Amino acid sequence: MSDLQQTLRELHRELADARQLDPDDRALLEAAIGDIQQALEQTSVPEIGPAAAPGDALEGAAVRLEVGHPTLAGALRSLVDALAKAGI
């Protein structure tokens, strides 16, 4: 299993444990995770422009969640790092 896949699994666990997460934030994170998983399942990684980079949205979510959900924010930052290492 790649580091990115393992990080995604960790994020899924943290998201499931975050009981008091705002519904809008939860929906944003679940959509971003789904998009990343779909991109990983494709045979070739699609071109992603700077405005559509998934890491930007995830980093913004991590900043918003830092105070109330520090473990989830940390998992998001790990995912952003793994995406950057994968060139996504």
mmCIF file of N, CA, C and O in Angstrom:
data_model
loop_
_atom_site.group_PDB
_atom_site.id
_atom_site.type_symbol
_atom_site.label_atom_id
_atom_site.label_comp_id
_atom_site.label_asym_id
_atom_site.label_seq_id
_atom_site.Cartn_x
_atom_site.Cartn_y
_atom_site.Cartn_z
ATOM 1 N N MET A 1 0.852 -1.177 0.000
ATOM 2 C CA MET A 1 0.000 0.000 0.000
ATOM 3 C C MET A 1 0.900 1.243 0.000
ATOM 4 O O MET A 1 1.860 1.326 0.740
ATOM 5 N N SER A 2 0.549 2.214 -0.825
ATOM 6 C CA SER A 2 1.345 3.428 -0.912
ATOM 7 C C SER A 2 1.100 4.319 0.308
ATOM 8 O O SER A 2 0.106 4.163 1.028
ATOM 9 N N ASP A 3 2.009 5.260 0.514
ATOM 10 C CA ASP A 3 1.848 6.212 1.617
ATOM 11 C C ASP A 3 0.557 7.003 1.461
ATOM 12 O O ASP A 3 -0.137 7.264 2.442
ATOM 13 N N LEU A 4 0.241 7.370 0.223
ATOM 14 C CA LEU A 4 -0.966 8.143 -0.024
ATOM 15 C C LEU A 4 -2.211 7.339 0.330
ATOM 16 O O LEU A 4 -3.126 7.838 0.986
ATOM 17 N N GLN A 5 -2.247 6.089 -0.060
ATOM 18 C CA GLN A 5 -3.404 5.250 0.267
ATOM 19 C C GLN A 5 -3.537 5.053 1.772
ATOM 20 O O GLN A 5 -4.632 5.086 2.325
ATOM 21 N N GLN A 6 -2.415 4.849 2.446
ATOM 22 C CA GLN A 6 -2.448 4.680 3.895
ATOM 23 C C GLN A 6 -2.915 5.963 4.574
ATOM 24 O O GLN A 6 -3.701 5.921 5.532
ATOM 25 N N THR A 7 -2.464 7.104 4.086
ATOM 26 C CA THR A 7 -2.878 8.380 4.652
ATOM 27 C C THR A 7 -4.370 8.599 4.442
ATOM 28 O O THR A 7 -5.065 9.089 5.339
ATOM 29 N N LEU A 8 -4.887 8.220 3.284
ATOM 30 C CA LEU A 8 -6.325 8.325 3.034
ATOM 31 C C LEU A 8 -7.114 7.453 4.006
ATOM 32 O O LEU A 8 -8.147 7.876 4.528
ATOM 33 N N ARG A 9 -6.640 6.248 4.265
ATOM 34 C CA ARG A 9 -7.314 5.366 5.221
ATOM 35 C C ARG A 9 -7.313 5.978 6.620
ATOM 36 O O ARG A 9 -8.304 5.919 7.339
ATOM 37 N N GLU A 10 -6.187 6.564 7.007
ATOM 38 C CA GLU A 10 -6.097 7.213 8.316
ATOM 39 C C GLU A 10 -7.083 8.378 8.394
ATOM 40 O O GLU A 10 -7.766 8.560 9.409
ATOM 41 N N LEU A 11 -7.179 9.144 7.320
ATOM 42 C CA LEU A 11 -8.110 10.265 7.299
ATOM 43 C C LEU A 11 -9.550 9.776 7.409
ATOM 44 O O LEU A 11 -10.361 10.366 8.123
ATOM 45 N N HIS A 12 -9.876 8.682 6.740
ATOM 46 C CA HIS A 12 -11.218 8.096 6.867
ATOM 47 C C HIS A 12 -11.520 7.751 8.323
ATOM 48 O O HIS A 12 -12.623 8.026 8.817
ATOM 49 N N ARG A 13 -10.561 7.151 9.011
ATOM 50 C CA ARG A 13 -10.764 6.793 10.428
ATOM 51 C C ARG A 13 -10.979 8.039 11.279
ATOM 52 O O ARG A 13 -11.873 8.085 12.127
ATOM 53 N N GLU A 14 -10.152 9.055 11.056
ATOM 54 C CA GLU A 14 -10.272 10.284 11.839
ATOM 55 C C GLU A 14 -11.608 10.974 11.563
ATOM 56 O O GLU A 14 -12.243 11.499 12.480
ATOM 57 N N LEU A 15 -12.032 10.973 10.316
ATOM 58 C CA LEU A 15 -13.301 11.588 9.955
ATOM 59 C C LEU A 15 -14.462 10.846 10.618
ATOM 60 O O LEU A 15 -15.406 11.457 11.117
ATOM 61 N N ALA A 16 -14.391 9.531 10.666
ATOM 62 C CA ALA A 16 -15.431 8.737 11.313
ATOM 63 C C ALA A 16 -15.480 9.004 12.816
ATOM 64 O O ALA A 16 -16.554 8.976 13.422
ATOM 65 N N ASP A 17 -14.326 9.284 13.413
ATOM 66 C CA ASP A 17 -14.262 9.545 14.856
ATOM 67 C C ASP A 17 -14.679 10.965 15.233
ATOM 68 O O ASP A 17 -14.955 11.233 16.397
ATOM 69 N N ALA A 18 -14.722 11.873 14.270
ATOM 70 C CA ALA A 18 -15.039 13.282 14.537
ATOM 71 C C ALA A 18 -16.552 13.454 14.638
ATOM 72 O O ALA A 18 -17.223 13.787 13.675
ATOM 73 N N ARG A 19 -17.084 13.225 15.804
ATOM 74 C CA ARG A 19 -18.541 13.238 16.017
ATOM 75 C C ARG A 19 -19.135 14.651 15.943
ATOM 76 O O ARG A 19 -20.253 14.825 15.523
ATOM 77 N N GLN A 20 -18.401 15.650 16.387
ATOM 78 C CA GLN A 20 -18.927 17.015 16.464
ATOM 79 C C GLN A 20 -18.528 17.882 15.263
ATOM 80 O O GLN A 20 -18.521 19.091 15.357
ATOM 81 N N LEU A 21 -18.229 17.281 14.145
ATOM 82 C CA LEU A 21 -17.795 18.016 12.960
ATOM 83 C C LEU A 21 -18.982 18.670 12.272
ATOM 84 O O LEU A 21 -20.037 18.050 12.113
ATOM 85 N N ASP A 22 -18.818 19.921 11.883
ATOM 86 C CA ASP A 22 -19.852 20.654 11.169
ATOM 87 C C ASP A 22 -20.249 19.880 9.909
ATOM 88 O O ASP A 22 -19.382 19.391 9.195
ATOM 89 N N PRO A 23 -21.534 19.753 9.614
ATOM 90 C CA PRO A 23 -21.979 18.979 8.448
ATOM 91 C C PRO A 23 -21.400 19.491 7.120
ATOM 92 O O PRO A 23 -21.088 18.693 6.238
ATOM 93 N N ASP A 24 -21.234 20.802 6.987
ATOM 94 C CA ASP A 24 -20.660 21.345 5.755
ATOM 95 C C ASP A 24 -19.188 20.942 5.611
ATOM 96 O O ASP A 24 -18.738 20.600 4.521
ATOM 97 N N ASP A 25 -18.454 21.001 6.723
ATOM 98 C CA ASP A 25 -17.045 20.589 6.687
ATOM 99 C C ASP A 25 -16.933 19.098 6.385
ATOM 100 O O ASP A 25 -16.083 18.670 5.609
ATOM 101 N N ARG A 26 -17.810 18.298 7.003
ATOM 102 C CA ARG A 26 -17.789 16.858 6.761
ATOM 103 C C ARG A 26 -18.060 16.568 5.277
ATOM 104 O O ARG A 26 -17.375 15.764 4.657
ATOM 105 N N ALA A 27 -19.043 17.240 4.703
ATOM 106 C CA ALA A 27 -19.380 17.031 3.288
ATOM 107 C C ALA A 27 -18.219 17.434 2.387
ATOM 108 O O ALA A 27 -17.900 16.725 1.421
ATOM 109 N N LEU A 28 -17.563 18.548 2.697
ATOM 110 C CA LEU A 28 -16.413 19.003 1.914
ATOM 111 C C LEU A 28 -15.289 17.974 1.967
ATOM 112 O O LEU A 28 -14.719 17.613 0.936
ATOM 113 N N LEU A 29 -14.992 17.482 3.154
ATOM 114 C CA LEU A 29 -13.910 16.513 3.315
ATOM 115 C C LEU A 29 -14.232 15.189 2.627
ATOM 116 O O LEU A 29 -13.379 14.603 1.963
ATOM 117 N N GLU A 30 -15.461 14.721 2.771
ATOM 118 C CA GLU A 30 -15.845 13.463 2.134
ATOM 119 C C GLU A 30 -15.781 13.585 0.607
ATOM 120 O O GLU A 30 -15.346 12.656 -0.077
ATOM 121 N N ALA A 31 -16.188 14.735 0.073
ATOM 122 C CA ALA A 31 -16.121 14.944 -1.376
ATOM 123 C C ALA A 31 -14.669 14.989 -1.850
ATOM 124 O O ALA A 31 -14.324 14.384 -2.879
ATOM 125 N N ALA A 32 -13.810 15.662 -1.097
ATOM 126 C CA ALA A 32 -12.397 15.749 -1.480
ATOM 127 C C ALA A 32 -11.738 14.376 -1.439
ATOM 128 O O ALA A 32 -10.984 14.006 -2.345
ATOM 129 N N ILE A 33 -12.034 13.605 -0.403
ATOM 130 C CA ILE A 33 -11.481 12.252 -0.296
ATOM 131 C C ILE A 33 -11.958 11.390 -1.458
ATOM 132 O O ILE A 33 -11.185 10.646 -2.062
ATOM 133 N N GLY A 34 -13.237 11.497 -1.783
ATOM 134 C CA GLY A 34 -13.781 10.736 -2.906
ATOM 135 C C GLY A 34 -13.112 11.100 -4.222
ATOM 136 O O GLY A 34 -12.784 10.219 -5.031
ATOM 137 N N ASP A 35 -12.886 12.393 -4.443
ATOM 138 C CA ASP A 35 -12.216 12.842 -5.670
ATOM 139 C C ASP A 35 -10.788 12.308 -5.749
ATOM 140 O O ASP A 35 -10.329 11.872 -6.804
ATOM 141 N N ILE A 36 -10.091 12.315 -4.621
ATOM 142 C CA ILE A 36 -8.709 11.831 -4.596
ATOM 143 C C ILE A 36 -8.679 10.326 -4.854
ATOM 144 O O ILE A 36 -7.860 9.836 -5.631
ATOM 145 N N GLN A 37 -9.589 9.584 -4.223
ATOM 146 C CA GLN A 37 -9.632 8.136 -4.449
ATOM 147 C C GLN A 37 -9.949 7.815 -5.910
ATOM 148 O O GLN A 37 -9.360 6.914 -6.488
ATOM 149 N N GLN A 38 -10.862 8.564 -6.487
ATOM 150 C CA GLN A 38 -11.209 8.348 -7.887
ATOM 151 C C GLN A 38 -10.005 8.622 -8.786
ATOM 152 O O GLN A 38 -9.726 7.864 -9.715
ATOM 153 N N ALA A 39 -9.262 9.680 -8.496
ATOM 154 C CA ALA A 39 -8.075 9.998 -9.283
ATOM 155 C C ALA A 39 -7.024 8.905 -9.151
ATOM 156 O O ALA A 39 -6.350 8.556 -10.126
ATOM 157 N N LEU A 40 -6.882 8.333 -7.965
ATOM 158 C CA LEU A 40 -5.901 7.263 -7.746
ATOM 159 C C LEU A 40 -6.289 5.987 -8.485
ATOM 160 O O LEU A 40 -5.419 5.211 -8.884
ATOM 161 N N GLU A 41 -7.573 5.756 -8.662
ATOM 162 C CA GLU A 41 -8.040 4.542 -9.337
ATOM 163 C C GLU A 41 -7.893 4.616 -10.855
ATOM 164 O O GLU A 41 -7.917 3.591 -11.522
ATOM 165 N N GLN A 42 -7.758 5.807 -11.380
ATOM 166 C CA GLN A 42 -7.591 5.963 -12.827
ATOM 167 C C GLN A 42 -6.205 5.485 -13.226
ATOM 168 O O GLN A 42 -5.267 5.493 -12.435
ATOM 169 N N THR A 43 -6.075 5.098 -14.469
ATOM 170 C CA THR A 43 -4.785 4.598 -14.935
ATOM 171 C C THR A 43 -3.747 5.698 -15.064
ATOM 172 O O THR A 43 -2.560 5.443 -14.949
ATOM 173 N N SER A 44 -4.190 6.914 -15.337
ATOM 174 C CA SER A 44 -3.256 8.030 -15.400
ATOM 175 C C SER A 44 -3.791 9.149 -14.524
ATOM 176 O O SER A 44 -4.992 9.338 -14.399
ATOM 177 N N VAL A 45 -2.894 9.886 -13.912
ATOM 178 C CA VAL A 45 -3.279 10.981 -13.039
ATOM 179 C C VAL A 45 -3.660 12.172 -13.907
ATOM 180 O O VAL A 45 -2.883 12.588 -14.767
ATOM 181 N N PRO A 46 -4.842 12.733 -13.734
ATOM 182 C CA PRO A 46 -5.271 13.852 -14.554
ATOM 183 C C PRO A 46 -4.472 15.111 -14.249
ATOM 184 O O PRO A 46 -3.969 15.280 -13.138
ATOM 185 N N GLU A 47 -4.404 15.983 -15.222
ATOM 186 C CA GLU A 47 -3.772 17.279 -15.015
ATOM 187 C C GLU A 47 -4.654 18.082 -14.070
ATOM 188 O O GLU A 47 -5.861 18.176 -14.259
ATOM 189 N N ILE A 48 -4.062 18.641 -13.058
ATOM 190 C CA ILE A 48 -4.816 19.444 -12.108
ATOM 191 C C ILE A 48 -4.189 20.827 -12.086
ATOM 192 O O ILE A 48 -3.009 20.971 -11.782
ATOM 193 N N GLY A 49 -4.975 21.812 -12.430
ATOM 194 C CA GLY A 49 -4.488 23.190 -12.433
ATOM 195 C C GLY A 49 -4.347 23.704 -11.025
ATOM 196 O O GLY A 49 -4.908 23.143 -10.087
ATOM 197 N N PRO A 50 -3.628 24.807 -10.838
ATOM 198 C CA PRO A 50 -3.402 25.334 -9.500
ATOM 199 C C PRO A 50 -4.694 25.690 -8.766
ATOM 200 O O PRO A 50 -4.794 25.503 -7.570
ATOM 201 N N ALA A 51 -5.714 26.174 -9.478
ATOM 202 C CA ALA A 51 -6.960 26.561 -8.816
ATOM 203 C C ALA A 51 -7.744 25.347 -8.346
ATOM 204 O O ALA A 51 -8.555 25.441 -7.441
ATOM 205 N N ALA A 52 -7.509 24.179 -8.976
ATOM 206 C CA ALA A 52 -8.283 22.988 -8.643
ATOM 207 C C ALA A 52 -7.495 21.997 -7.797
ATOM 208 O O ALA A 52 -7.945 20.896 -7.582
ATOM 209 N N ALA A 53 -6.317 22.373 -7.332
ATOM 210 C CA ALA A 53 -5.478 21.460 -6.571
ATOM 211 C C ALA A 53 -6.192 21.025 -5.298
ATOM 212 O O ALA A 53 -6.612 21.856 -4.497
ATOM 213 N N PRO A 54 -6.359 19.712 -5.097
ATOM 214 C CA PRO A 54 -7.074 19.248 -3.906
ATOM 215 C C PRO A 54 -6.362 19.618 -2.616
ATOM 216 O O PRO A 54 -7.008 19.801 -1.584
ATOM 217 N N GLY A 55 -5.055 19.749 -2.653
ATOM 218 C CA GLY A 55 -4.316 20.101 -1.444
ATOM 219 C C GLY A 55 -4.695 21.458 -0.891
ATOM 220 O O GLY A 55 -4.704 21.662 0.325
ATOM 221 N N ASP A 56 -5.038 22.392 -1.771
ATOM 222 C CA ASP A 56 -5.417 23.735 -1.313
ATOM 223 C C ASP A 56 -6.698 23.689 -0.481
ATOM 224 O O ASP A 56 -6.781 24.291 0.583
ATOM 225 N N ALA A 57 -7.701 22.977 -0.977
ATOM 226 C CA ALA A 57 -8.969 22.876 -0.246
ATOM 227 C C ALA A 57 -8.767 22.139 1.068
ATOM 228 O O ALA A 57 -9.332 22.516 2.099
ATOM 229 N N LEU A 58 -7.960 21.082 1.040
ATOM 230 C CA LEU A 58 -7.724 20.312 2.255
ATOM 231 C C LEU A 58 -6.939 21.104 3.288
ATOM 232 O O LEU A 58 -7.215 21.015 4.483
ATOM 233 N N GLU A 59 -5.978 21.889 2.845
ATOM 234 C CA GLU A 59 -5.204 22.710 3.779
ATOM 235 C C GLU A 59 -6.107 23.763 4.420
ATOM 236 O O GLU A 59 -6.024 24.023 5.626
ATOM 237 N N GLY A 60 -6.996 24.348 3.632
ATOM 238 C CA GLY A 60 -7.956 25.312 4.178
ATOM 239 C C GLY A 60 -8.853 24.669 5.219
ATOM 240 O O GLY A 60 -9.139 25.257 6.272
ATOM 241 N N ALA A 61 -9.286 23.452 4.944
ATOM 242 C CA ALA A 61 -10.116 22.728 5.905
ATOM 243 C C ALA A 61 -9.324 22.433 7.176
ATOM 244 O O ALA A 61 -9.848 22.536 8.284
ATOM 245 N N ALA A 62 -8.057 22.074 7.029
ATOM 246 C CA ALA A 62 -7.221 21.785 8.199
ATOM 247 C C ALA A 62 -7.089 23.006 9.093
ATOM 248 O O ALA A 62 -7.159 22.898 10.323
ATOM 249 N N VAL A 63 -6.937 24.181 8.488
ATOM 250 C CA VAL A 63 -6.821 25.412 9.273
ATOM 251 C C VAL A 63 -8.106 25.660 10.059
ATOM 252 O O VAL A 63 -8.064 25.984 11.244
ATOM 253 N N ARG A 64 -9.267 25.468 9.398
ATOM 254 C CA ARG A 64 -10.547 25.690 10.083
ATOM 255 C C ARG A 64 -10.776 24.689 11.215
ATOM 256 O O ARG A 64 -11.409 24.996 12.214
ATOM 257 N N LEU A 65 -10.274 23.476 11.064
ATOM 258 C CA LEU A 65 -10.533 22.418 12.031
ATOM 259 C C LEU A 65 -9.501 22.338 13.149
ATOM 260 O O LEU A 65 -9.679 21.571 14.092
ATOM 261 N N GLU A 66 -8.434 23.100 13.050
ATOM 262 C CA GLU A 66 -7.303 22.968 13.974
ATOM 263 C C GLU A 66 -7.711 23.048 15.445
ATOM 264 O O GLU A 66 -7.282 22.230 16.249
ATOM 265 N N VAL A 67 -8.540 23.993 15.808
ATOM 266 C CA VAL A 67 -8.895 24.186 17.216
ATOM 267 C C VAL A 67 -9.843 23.091 17.716
ATOM 268 O O VAL A 67 -9.596 22.473 18.749
ATOM 269 N N GLY A 68 -10.894 22.816 16.979
ATOM 270 C CA GLY A 68 -11.898 21.876 17.441
ATOM 271 C C GLY A 68 -11.565 20.417 17.202
ATOM 272 O O GLY A 68 -12.023 19.539 17.919
ATOM 273 N N HIS A 69 -10.769 20.153 16.168
ATOM 274 C CA HIS A 69 -10.461 18.771 15.785
ATOM 275 C C HIS A 69 -8.980 18.661 15.374
ATOM 276 O O HIS A 69 -8.667 18.437 14.209
ATOM 277 N N PRO A 70 -8.066 18.815 16.325
ATOM 278 C CA PRO A 70 -6.648 18.833 15.979
ATOM 279 C C PRO A 70 -6.140 17.535 15.343
ATOM 280 O O PRO A 70 -5.278 17.575 14.458
ATOM 281 N N THR A 71 -6.682 16.400 15.756
ATOM 282 C CA THR A 71 -6.228 15.132 15.183
ATOM 283 C C THR A 71 -6.662 15.027 13.728
ATOM 284 O O THR A 71 -5.886 14.604 12.866
ATOM 285 N N LEU A 72 -7.877 15.425 13.439
ATOM 286 C CA LEU A 72 -8.375 15.423 12.066
ATOM 287 C C LEU A 72 -7.582 16.411 11.215
ATOM 288 O O LEU A 72 -7.220 16.106 10.075
ATOM 289 N N ALA A 73 -7.288 17.575 11.763
ATOM 290 C CA ALA A 73 -6.486 18.566 11.036
ATOM 291 C C ALA A 73 -5.103 17.998 10.720
ATOM 292 O O ALA A 73 -4.582 18.194 9.613
ATOM 293 N N GLY A 74 -4.514 17.295 11.650
ATOM 294 C CA GLY A 74 -3.211 16.668 11.413
ATOM 295 C C GLY A 74 -3.278 15.619 10.318
ATOM 296 O O GLY A 74 -2.378 15.521 9.472
ATOM 297 N N ALA A 75 -4.354 14.831 10.311
ATOM 298 C CA ALA A 75 -4.533 13.821 9.267
ATOM 299 C C ALA A 75 -4.691 14.485 7.904
ATOM 300 O O ALA A 75 -4.161 14.000 6.896
ATOM 301 N N LEU A 76 -5.395 15.608 7.863
ATOM 302 C CA LEU A 76 -5.542 16.342 6.603
ATOM 303 C C LEU A 76 -4.193 16.844 6.106
ATOM 304 O O LEU A 76 -3.884 16.756 4.915
ATOM 305 N N ARG A 77 -3.395 17.371 7.023
ATOM 306 C CA ARG A 77 -2.075 17.877 6.620
ATOM 307 C C ARG A 77 -1.180 16.733 6.129
ATOM 308 O O ARG A 77 -0.402 16.908 5.193
ATOM 309 N N SER A 78 -1.300 15.564 6.733
ATOM 310 C CA SER A 78 -0.543 14.405 6.251
ATOM 311 C C SER A 78 -0.970 14.043 4.836
ATOM 312 O O SER A 78 -0.143 13.694 3.996
ATOM 313 N N LEU A 79 -2.269 14.136 4.580
ATOM 314 C CA LEU A 79 -2.781 13.855 3.244
ATOM 315 C C LEU A 79 -2.266 14.884 2.251
ATOM 316 O O LEU A 79 -1.864 14.523 1.129
ATOM 317 N N VAL A 80 -2.256 16.144 2.625
ATOM 318 C CA VAL A 80 -1.736 17.194 1.735
ATOM 319 C C VAL A 80 -0.274 16.906 1.400
ATOM 320 O O VAL A 80 0.130 17.009 0.238
ATOM 321 N N ASP A 81 0.517 16.514 2.387
ATOM 322 C CA ASP A 81 1.921 16.185 2.155
ATOM 323 C C ASP A 81 2.056 14.993 1.214
ATOM 324 O O ASP A 81 2.891 14.992 0.299
ATOM 325 N N ALA A 82 1.236 13.953 1.434
ATOM 326 C CA ALA A 82 1.297 12.769 0.578
ATOM 327 C C ALA A 82 0.889 13.093 -0.856
ATOM 328 O O ALA A 82 1.480 12.591 -1.815
ATOM 329 N N LEU A 83 -0.112 13.974 -1.012
ATOM 330 C CA LEU A 83 -0.520 14.399 -2.360
ATOM 331 C C LEU A 83 0.613 15.149 -3.056
ATOM 332 O O LEU A 83 0.868 14.926 -4.249
ATOM 333 N N ALA A 84 1.273 16.003 -2.318
ATOM 334 C CA ALA A 84 2.390 16.756 -2.905
ATOM 335 C C ALA A 84 3.516 15.838 -3.328
ATOM 336 O O ALA A 84 4.083 15.981 -4.410
ATOM 337 N N LYS A 85 3.815 14.838 -2.510
ATOM 338 C CA LYS A 85 4.864 13.875 -2.856
ATOM 339 C C LYS A 85 4.489 13.052 -4.070
ATOM 340 O O LYS A 85 5.349 12.627 -4.832
ATOM 341 N N ALA A 86 3.169 12.824 -4.255
ATOM 342 C CA ALA A 86 2.698 12.045 -5.413
ATOM 343 C C ALA A 86 2.552 12.907 -6.655
ATOM 344 O O ALA A 86 2.207 12.420 -7.721
ATOM 345 N N GLY A 87 2.773 14.218 -6.494
ATOM 346 C CA GLY A 87 2.664 15.123 -7.640
ATOM 347 C C GLY A 87 1.235 15.490 -7.970
ATOM 348 O O GLY A 87 0.929 15.887 -9.094
ATOM 349 N N ILE A 88 0.366 15.368 -7.001
ATOM 350 C CA ILE A 88 -1.056 15.679 -7.238
ATOM 351 C C ILE A 88 -1.377 17.003 -6.566
ATOM 352 O O ILE A 88 -1.065 17.237 -5.460
#
